[in-house]
Amino acid sequence: MVTQLAREFGAYVIGTGRAADRQAALDFGANEFFALDEGDLEDIGGVDLVFDVIGGEIQRRSAGIIRPGGTLVSVVGPVETRPVDGLAVDFVVESVPSQLVEIVDRVRDGRLRTHIGTVATLDDAVPVLNPTMRRKGKTVIRVRP
């Protein structure tokens, strides 16, 4: 969703991830895709913003590609490596009803697409939310039949 929102507001988006995820990132609006398992992240060059959803080593390397004055935003916890001459932001979700309505409106009118990978019942929630293998897309737990 971050890619779609960034593109809607005029950003040029370089998606990163495993090579197998290339087409999905492009389908969701990335202008380009960089496979982390096929090249050096540092080859991307200077960027204005990194939205980190991985952390660890990838976050550390990502901090090094941010231009002076740029920003590293992390959703995986406190930023361990801050960009030189840039900002680091620990992203925390706050439920703001008006913003949630805006997101729902975007989904309903097709401006924002979701990626649901697994739908499970409440009885199956524990094993589904503690997978032994990587799952694609978001997991939805159906509370009522």
Coordinates of N, CA and C in Angstrom, one line a residue, residues 29-100:
G29 N 2.7 -0.9 -8.5 CA 3.0 0.5 -8.8 C 4.5 1.0 -8.7
A30 N 5.4 0.1 -8.3 CA 6.8 0.5 -8.3 C 7.2 0.9 -9.7
N31 N 8.0 2.0 -9.9 CA 8.5 2.4 -11.2 C 9.7 1.4 -11.6
E32 N 10.4 1.0 -10.6 CA 11.6 0.0 -10.9 C 11.6 -1.0 -9.7
F33 N 12.3 -2.0 -9.9 CA 12.5 -3.0 -8.8 C 14.0 -3.4 -8.8
F34 N 14.5 -3.5 -7.5 CA 15.8 -3.9 -7.3 C 15.8 -5.2 -6.5
A35 N 16.4 -6.3 -7.0 CA 16.4 -7.6 -6.3 C 17.5 -7.6 -5.3
L36 N 17.2 -7.7 -4.0 CA 18.3 -7.7 -3.0 C 19.1 -8.9 -3.1
D37 N 18.6 -10.0 -3.6 CA 19.4 -11.2 -3.7 C 20.2 -11.3 -5.0
E38 N 20.2 -10.3 -5.8 CA 20.9 -10.3 -7.1 C 21.9 -9.2 -7.3
G39 N 21.9 -8.2 -6.4 CA 22.8 -7.1 -6.5 C 23.1 -6.4 -5.2
D40 N 23.9 -5.4 -5.4 CA 24.3 -4.5 -4.2 C 23.3 -3.4 -4.1
L41 N 22.7 -3.3 -2.9 CA 21.7 -2.2 -2.7 C 22.3 -0.9 -2.9
E42 N 23.6 -0.8 -2.6 CA 24.3 0.5 -2.7 C 24.4 1.0 -4.2
D43 N 24.1 0.1 -5.1 CA 24.1 0.5 -6.6 C 22.9 1.4 -6.9
I44 N 21.9 1.4 -6.1 CA 20.7 2.2 -6.4 C 21.1 3.7 -6.4
G45 N 22.0 4.1 -5.6 CA 22.4 5.5 -5.5 C 21.6 6.3 -4.5
G46 N 21.7 7.6 -4.5 CA 21.1 8.4 -3.5 C 19.5 8.5 -3.7
V47 N 18.8 8.3 -2.6 CA 17.4 8.4 -2.6 C 16.9 9.3 -1.5
D48 N 15.7 9.9 -1.7 CA 15.2 10.8 -0.7 C 14.6 10.1 0.5
L49 N 14.0 8.9 0.3 CA 13.3 8.3 1.4 C 13.4 6.8 1.3
V50 N 13.6 6.1 2.4 CA 13.5 4.6 2.4 C 12.4 4.3 3.4
F51 N 11.5 3.4 3.0 CA 10.5 2.9 3.9 C 10.8 1.5 4.2
D52 N 11.4 1.2 5.4 CA 12.0 -0.1 5.7 C 11.0 -1.0 6.4
V53 N 10.7 -2.1 5.8 CA 9.8 -3.1 6.4 C 10.6 -4.4 6.7
I54 N 11.9 -4.4 6.6 CA 12.7 -5.6 6.8 C 13.6 -5.5 8.1
G55 N 14.3 -4.3 8.2 CA 15.2 -4.1 9.4 C 16.5 -4.8 9.2
G56 N 17.3 -4.9 10.3 CA 18.6 -5.6 10.4 C 19.6 -5.1 9.4
E57 N 20.2 -6.0 8.7 CA 21.3 -5.7 7.7 C 20.7 -4.8 6.6
I58 N 19.5 -5.1 6.1 CA 19.0 -4.3 5.0 C 18.7 -2.9 5.4
Q59 N 18.3 -2.7 6.7 CA 18.1 -1.3 7.2 C 19.4 -0.6 7.2
R60 N 20.4 -1.3 7.7 CA 21.8 -0.7 7.8 C 22.2 -0.2 6.5
R61 N 22.1 -1.1 5.5 CA 22.6 -0.8 4.1 C 21.7 0.3 3.5
S62 N 20.4 0.3 3.8 CA 19.5 1.3 3.3 C 19.9 2.7 3.8
A63 N 20.3 2.8 5.0 CA 20.7 4.1 5.6 C 21.8 4.8 4.8
G64 N 22.7 3.9 4.2 CA 23.8 4.4 3.4 C 23.4 4.9 2.0
I65 N 22.2 4.7 1.5 CA 21.9 5.2 0.2 C 21.0 6.4 0.2
I66 N 20.7 6.9 1.4 CA 19.9 8.1 1.6 C 20.7 9.4 1.4
R67 N 20.2 10.3 0.5 CA 20.8 11.6 0.2 C 20.8 12.4 1.5
P68 N 21.7 13.4 1.6 CA 21.7 14.3 2.7 C 20.3 15.0 2.7
G69 N 19.7 15.1 3.9 CA 18.4 15.6 4.1 C 17.3 14.7 3.9
G70 N 17.6 13.4 3.5 CA 16.6 12.4 3.3 C 16.2 11.7 4.6
T71 N 15.3 10.8 4.4 CA 14.7 10.1 5.6 C 14.6 8.6 5.5
L72 N 14.9 8.0 6.6 CA 14.7 6.5 6.8 C 13.5 6.3 7.7
V73 N 12.5 5.7 7.2 CA 11.3 5.3 8.0 C 11.3 3.8 8.3
S74 N 11.2 3.4 9.5 CA 11.2 2.0 9.9 C 9.9 1.6 10.5
V75 N 9.3 0.5 10.0 CA 8.1 0.0 10.7 C 8.4 -1.3 11.5
V76 N 9.7 -1.6 11.6 CA 10.1 -2.8 12.3 C 10.7 -2.6 13.7
G77 N 10.7 -1.4 14.1 CA 11.2 -1.0 15.4 C 12.2 0.1 15.3
P78 N 12.8 0.5 16.4 CA 13.7 1.6 16.4 C 14.8 1.5 15.3
V79 N 15.1 2.6 14.7 CA 16.2 2.6 13.7 C 17.5 2.4 14.3
E80 N 18.3 1.4 13.8 CA 19.6 1.1 14.4 C 20.7 1.9 13.8
T81 N 20.6 2.2 12.5 CA 21.6 2.9 11.8 C 20.9 4.1 11.1
R82 N 21.3 5.3 11.6 CA 20.7 6.5 11.0 C 21.5 7.0 9.8
P83 N 20.7 7.6 8.8 CA 21.4 8.1 7.6 C 22.3 9.3 8.0
V84 N 23.4 9.4 7.3 CA 24.3 10.6 7.5 C 23.6 11.8 7.0
D85 N 23.5 12.8 7.8 CA 22.9 14.1 7.4 C 21.4 13.9 7.0
G86 N 20.7 12.9 7.7 CA 19.3 12.7 7.4 C 18.5 12.4 8.6
L87 N 17.3 12.1 8.4 CA 16.4 11.8 9.6 C 16.1 10.3 9.6
A88 N 15.8 9.9 10.8 CA 15.3 8.5 11.1 C 14.0 8.6 11.8
V89 N 13.0 7.9 11.4 CA 11.7 7.9 12.0 C 11.2 6.5 12.3
D90 N 10.8 6.3 13.5 CA 10.2 5.0 13.9 C 8.7 5.2 13.7
F91 N 8.2 4.4 12.7 CA 6.8 4.6 12.3 C 5.9 3.8 13.3
V92 N 4.9 4.5 13.8 CA 4.0 3.9 14.8 C 2.6 4.2 14.2
V93 N 1.8 3.2 14.1 CA 0.4 3.3 13.6 C -0.5 3.9 14.7
E94 N -1.2 4.9 14.4 CA -2.2 5.4 15.2 C -3.5 5.4 14.4
S95 N -4.6 4.9 15.0 CA -5.8 4.8 14.3 C -6.5 6.2 14.4
V96 N -6.6 6.8 13.3 CA -7.2 8.1 13.1 C -8.5 7.9 12.2
P97 N -9.7 7.9 12.8 CA -10.8 7.5 12.0 C -11.0 8.2 10.7
S98 N -10.7 9.5 10.6 CA -10.8 10.2 9.3 C -9.8 9.6 8.2
Q99 N -8.6 9.2 8.7 CA -7.6 8.6 7.8 C -8.0 7.2 7.4
L100 N -8.6 6.4 8.3 CA -9.1 5.1 8.0 C -10.2 5.2 7.0

